[in-house]
Coordinates of C-alpha atoms in Angstrom, one line a residue:
Chain A
M1 CA 127.4 163.5 167.0
G2 CA 124.7 161.1 168.4
V3 CA 125.3 157.9 170.1
I4 CA 125.3 154.9 167.8
S5 CA 121.9 153.3 168.5
V6 CA 121.9 150.2 166.3
G7 CA 124.0 148.2 168.6
Q8 CA 127.1 147.9 166.5
I9 CA 129.4 145.2 167.8
E10 CA 132.5 146.6 169.3
I11 CA 135.7 145.5 167.6
R12 CA 138.0 143.8 170.1
P13 CA 141.8 144.4 169.7
E14 CA 142.4 140.7 168.7
E15 CA 139.9 141.0 165.9
V16 CA 141.8 143.8 164.1
K17 CA 143.3 142.2 161.0
I18 CA 144.2 145.3 159.0
E19 CA 147.3 147.5 159.5
T20 CA 146.5 150.7 161.4
P21 CA 146.3 153.6 161.9
I22 CA 143.5 154.1 159.4
V23 CA 143.3 157.5 157.7
I24 CA 139.8 158.8 157.3
A25 CA 138.6 161.5 155.0
S26 CA 135.4 162.8 153.4
D27 CA 134.1 165.7 151.5
N28 CA 131.2 167.7 152.8
A29 CA 128.7 165.2 151.4
G30 CA 130.2 162.5 153.6
Y31 CA 131.0 164.5 156.7
E32 CA 128.3 163.3 159.0
L33 CA 128.8 159.6 158.3
K34 CA 132.6 160.1 158.8
G35 CA 131.8 161.2 162.3
H36 CA 130.0 157.9 163.0
V37 CA 132.9 155.9 161.5
I38 CA 135.5 157.6 163.6
Q39 CA 133.4 157.3 166.8
Y40 CA 132.9 153.6 166.1
L41 CA 136.6 152.9 165.5
E42 CA 137.8 155.1 168.4
T43 CA 135.3 153.5 170.8
S44 CA 136.7 150.1 169.7
G45 CA 140.3 151.3 170.3
V46 CA 141.3 151.3 166.6
K47 CA 143.7 154.2 165.8
V48 CA 142.5 156.7 163.2
I49 CA 143.9 159.8 161.6
D50 CA 141.1 162.3 160.7
C51 CA 142.0 164.2 157.5
N52 CA 139.3 166.8 157.9
P53 CA 138.2 167.3 161.5
E54 CA 136.5 170.6 160.7
E55 CA 133.2 170.7 158.9
G56 CA 132.6 172.9 155.9
V57 CA 136.2 173.1 154.6
A58 CA 135.7 173.9 150.9
R59 CA 137.8 171.2 149.2
H60 CA 136.8 168.9 146.4
Y61 CA 136.7 165.1 146.7
P62 CA 139.9 164.5 144.7
E63 CA 141.8 166.8 147.1
W64 CA 140.6 164.8 150.1
A65 CA 141.4 161.6 148.3
H66 CA 144.9 162.8 147.6
K67 CA 145.4 163.9 151.2
A68 CA 144.4 160.5 152.5
A69 CA 146.6 158.7 149.9
Q70 CA 149.6 160.9 150.8
E71 CA 149.2 159.9 154.5
M72 CA 149.6 156.3 153.2
M73 CA 152.4 157.1 150.8
N74 CA 154.4 158.8 153.5
G75 CA 153.9 155.9 155.8
N76 CA 151.7 157.7 158.5
A77 CA 148.8 155.3 157.7
K78 CA 148.5 151.9 156.3
S79 CA 144.9 152.0 155.1
C80 CA 142.0 154.4 154.5
I81 CA 138.3 154.8 154.7
L82 CA 136.8 157.5 152.4
I83 CA 133.3 158.8 152.2
C84 CA 131.6 161.1 149.8
G85 CA 128.0 161.2 148.4
T86 CA 128.3 157.9 146.7
G87 CA 131.9 156.8 147.7
I88 CA 132.8 156.6 144.0
G89 CA 134.5 160.0 143.3
I90 CA 136.7 160.0 146.4
G91 CA 137.6 156.3 145.7
I92 CA 138.6 157.0 142.1
G93 CA 140.8 159.9 143.3
A94 CA 142.6 157.7 145.8
M95 CA 143.1 154.9 143.3
K96 CA 144.8 157.3 141.0
C97 CA 147.6 157.3 143.6
P98 CA 150.2 154.6 143.9
G99 CA 149.7 152.0 146.6
V100 CA 146.0 152.5 147.0
Y101 CA 143.9 149.5 146.3
G102 CA 140.3 150.1 147.1
V103 CA 136.8 148.6 147.3
R104 CA 133.9 150.9 146.9
A105 CA 131.1 148.9 148.5
D106 CA 127.4 148.5 149.1
D107 CA 127.6 145.8 151.7
S108 CA 130.0 143.9 154.0
V109 CA 130.1 140.7 152.0
Q110 CA 131.8 142.7 149.2
V111 CA 134.3 144.2 151.7
R112 CA 135.1 140.8 153.2
I113 CA 135.8 139.2 149.8
A114 CA 137.9 142.2 148.7
R115 CA 140.0 142.1 151.9
E116 CA 140.5 138.3 151.8
K117 CA 141.4 138.0 148.1
L118 CA 142.7 141.4 147.0
N119 CA 144.2 142.7 150.3
V120 CA 142.5 146.0 149.6
N121 CA 143.7 148.9 151.8
M122 CA 141.0 151.4 151.0
L123 CA 137.2 151.3 151.7
S124 CA 134.9 153.9 150.3
F125 CA 131.1 154.2 150.5
G126 CA 128.5 156.9 150.1
Q127 CA 126.6 158.8 152.8
R128 CA 123.7 159.3 150.4
V129 CA 123.6 155.6 149.6
S130 CA 124.4 153.7 152.8
G131 CA 122.8 154.3 156.1
F132 CA 125.1 154.2 159.1
G133 CA 124.1 150.6 160.1
P134 CA 125.4 149.0 156.9
A135 CA 128.2 151.5 156.7
L136 CA 129.6 150.5 160.1
D137 CA 129.1 146.8 159.1
M138 CA 131.3 147.5 156.1
V139 CA 133.9 149.2 158.4
R140 CA 133.8 146.2 160.7
A141 CA 134.4 143.8 157.7
F142 CA 137.2 146.0 156.4
V143 CA 139.0 146.1 159.8
C144 CA 138.4 142.5 160.9
T145 CA 139.0 140.5 157.7
A146 CA 142.5 139.2 157.1
Y147 CA 144.1 138.9 153.7
D148 CA 144.5 135.2 152.8
P149 CA 147.9 135.0 150.9
R150 CA 146.8 131.9 149.1
Y151 CA 145.0 134.2 146.8
K152 CA 147.3 135.6 144.1
E153 CA 144.8 138.2 142.9
A154 CA 146.3 140.7 145.3
D155 CA 149.7 140.4 143.5
V156 CA 148.0 140.6 140.1
I157 CA 146.4 144.0 140.8
R158 CA 149.7 145.4 142.2
E159 CA 151.6 144.2 139.1
A160 CA 148.9 145.8 136.9
E161 CA 149.4 149.1 138.7
K162 CA 153.1 149.2 137.8
R163 CA 152.2 149.2 134.1
Y164 CA 150.3 152.5 134.5
L165 CA 151.7 154.4 137.5
K166 CA 155.2 155.8 138.0
K167 CA 156.0 155.1 141.6
E168 CA 156.5 151.8 143.2
D169 CA 154.1 150.8 146.0
V170 CA 155.6 152.5 149.0
T171 CA 152.9 151.4 151.4
E172 CA 154.1 147.9 151.8
Chain B
M1 CA 126.9 153.9 121.8
K2 CA 129.9 151.6 121.4
I3 CA 130.5 149.8 124.7
A4 CA 133.4 147.5 125.6
V5 CA 132.6 144.8 128.1
G6 CA 134.7 142.4 130.1
A7 CA 134.7 140.0 133.0
D8 CA 136.5 137.3 134.8
K9 CA 135.1 133.8 135.6
Y10 CA 132.9 135.2 138.4
G11 CA 131.5 137.9 136.1
F12 CA 131.1 135.9 132.9
A13 CA 127.4 135.1 133.3
L14 CA 126.4 138.7 134.2
K15 CA 128.6 140.1 131.4
E16 CA 126.8 137.8 128.9
S17 CA 123.4 139.0 130.0
L18 CA 124.4 142.7 130.0
K19 CA 125.9 142.2 126.6
K20 CA 122.6 140.7 125.3
M21 CA 120.6 143.6 126.8
L22 CA 122.9 146.2 125.2
E23 CA 122.7 144.6 121.8
Q24 CA 118.9 144.5 122.1
E25 CA 118.9 148.2 122.9
G26 CA 120.9 148.8 119.7
H27 CA 124.3 149.4 121.1
E28 CA 127.5 148.1 119.6
V29 CA 129.3 145.8 122.0
I30 CA 133.0 145.0 121.9
D31 CA 133.5 141.8 124.0
C32 CA 137.0 141.9 125.6
G33 CA 136.5 138.5 127.2
T34 CA 136.5 136.2 129.0
L35 CA 134.7 134.3 126.2
T36 CA 134.1 131.2 128.3
P37 CA 133.4 130.8 132.1
A38 CA 136.8 129.2 132.5
E39 CA 139.5 130.4 134.9
T40 CA 141.2 133.7 133.6
E41 CA 143.5 136.3 134.9
I42 CA 141.6 139.0 136.7
D43 CA 143.6 141.8 135.0
K44 CA 143.1 140.9 131.4
A45 CA 139.6 142.2 130.7
P46 CA 139.9 145.3 132.9
E47 CA 143.1 146.4 131.1
A48 CA 141.6 145.6 127.7
V49 CA 138.4 147.5 128.4
A50 CA 140.1 150.4 130.1
E51 CA 142.6 150.9 127.3
M52 CA 139.9 150.8 124.7
V53 CA 137.8 153.4 126.5
A54 CA 140.9 155.6 127.3
A55 CA 141.9 155.5 123.6
G56 CA 138.4 156.5 122.5
K57 CA 137.9 153.2 120.7
A58 CA 134.8 152.7 122.9
D59 CA 132.4 155.3 124.4
G60 CA 132.2 153.4 127.7
G61 CA 133.0 150.2 129.4
I62 CA 131.4 147.6 131.6
L63 CA 133.4 145.2 133.8
V64 CA 132.1 142.4 136.0
D65 CA 134.0 140.3 138.6
E66 CA 133.1 138.9 142.0
T67 CA 132.9 142.2 143.9
G68 CA 133.7 144.8 141.3
A69 CA 136.8 145.8 143.3
A70 CA 139.5 144.2 141.2
S71 CA 138.1 145.6 138.0
S72 CA 137.7 149.1 139.4
I73 CA 141.2 149.1 141.0
I74 CA 142.9 148.1 137.7
A75 CA 140.7 150.3 135.4
N76 CA 141.2 153.4 137.7
K77 CA 145.0 153.0 137.4
V78 CA 144.7 153.7 133.7
P79 CA 144.9 157.4 132.9
G80 CA 141.6 158.8 131.5
I81 CA 139.5 156.2 133.2
R82 CA 136.9 156.9 135.9
A83 CA 135.6 153.5 136.9
A84 CA 132.6 153.2 139.2
Q85 CA 131.5 150.1 141.1
V86 CA 127.7 150.5 141.5
G87 CA 124.9 148.3 142.9
D88 CA 122.1 150.8 143.0
L89 CA 120.3 153.2 140.5
Y90 CA 121.1 156.4 142.5
S91 CA 124.8 155.7 142.3
A92 CA 124.6 154.8 138.6
R93 CA 122.9 158.1 137.9
L94 CA 125.1 160.2 140.1
T95 CA 128.4 158.7 138.9
K96 CA 127.6 159.8 135.4
A97 CA 126.1 163.2 136.4
H98 CA 128.9 164.1 138.8
N99 CA 132.0 161.9 138.0
L100 CA 131.4 161.3 134.3
A101 CA 132.2 157.7 135.0
N102 CA 133.3 156.0 131.7
I103 CA 133.4 152.5 133.1
L104 CA 130.8 150.8 135.3
C105 CA 131.9 147.8 137.5
F106 CA 129.6 145.2 139.0
G107 CA 130.2 142.5 141.6
S108 CA 128.3 139.4 140.6
A109 CA 128.4 138.3 144.2
V110 CA 126.5 141.3 145.4
T111 CA 124.4 142.7 142.4
G112 CA 121.7 140.7 140.6
P113 CA 121.3 140.9 136.8
Q114 CA 118.1 143.0 136.7
T115 CA 119.6 145.7 139.0
A116 CA 122.8 145.7 137.0
E117 CA 120.8 146.0 133.8
D118 CA 118.9 149.0 135.1
C119 CA 122.1 150.6 136.4
V120 CA 123.6 150.3 132.9
K121 CA 120.5 151.9 131.3
V122 CA 120.4 154.8 133.7
W123 CA 124.2 155.3 133.3
I124 CA 123.8 155.5 129.5
E125 CA 120.8 157.9 129.7
T126 CA 122.2 160.3 132.3
E127 CA 124.1 163.5 131.2
F128 CA 127.1 165.0 132.9
M129 CA 126.2 168.1 134.9
Y130 CA 129.4 170.2 134.3
G131 CA 129.7 173.2 136.7
N132 CA 131.7 172.4 139.8
H133 CA 131.9 168.8 138.7
S134 CA 134.2 169.8 135.8
I135 CA 136.6 171.3 138.3
R136 CA 136.7 167.9 140.1
L137 CA 137.4 166.1 136.9
D138 CA 140.4 168.5 136.3
L139 CA 141.7 167.6 139.8
L140 CA 141.5 163.9 139.0
K141 CA 143.4 164.6 135.8
E142 CA 146.1 166.4 137.8
L143 CA 146.5 163.2 140.0
E144 CA 146.8 161.2 136.8
E145 CA 149.5 163.6 135.5
R146 CA 151.3 163.4 138.8
Y147 CA 151.4 159.7 139.2
G148 CA 150.6 158.2 135.8
K149 CA 153.3 156.9 133.4

């Protein structure tokens, strides 16, 4: 894995506004970018759990999504970053699981708004869509934006989930 | 195609312009609100559109809010729904070809009307590729059966 050359701004410990550790997973289409994300977070001292440290493991994106969601459901992780070709499939898979509220994003503005208003605990993006510069910017926004409890939208999406999924949110 | 559309106050304007485009292209549009740009609950339109698509009352759905996130979270909790937030044409094509996405979500704060319009057109035109992608849809269904009500 090469050194990050775009001068990503390191995340200082006091800037971390999301619960950690962050579980990270990708299918083979997102494997390389996952490496950049992990390197960025670990360099910044943010704790991560890597779901698939070995490249080339033949699993489908819903399986990786489920694995990451299970780490959250059993309390090992509080949030996740998921990467596939577009970030869509793996994000859909995770959101089928209780307690996962995600933003699939194109840029950091979207991530900031979703963290602030919805208290999202999942970020997904696509290695085929986003270069590692914008991708790491999204990671920074995800990690460094706090939820503002004045926004009730976060409660609304969690209530909506209860109408469709069996289990209560066990990540909170 | 019969397409259900919905939005909150942030997505109202983009929803209206996509609706107009769809009607001009000869599609039947079912508008699940909001019907005015006034304050609305963010869950109302996503649930209405998702339930309509899941029940087969519409062939697909389009949801617009500020970032696309609230819509896609809520819609994806509904069994049978594969809701994709997109902001570029490649993703719009791939999510139909690979994920058979049946709802597209847009964030009005991040995606402009012409890009959104082209995404919708590409999504409608693209065919699902089957093969390995069908296996993945079955795995998504297993997750729905495991956690869905």
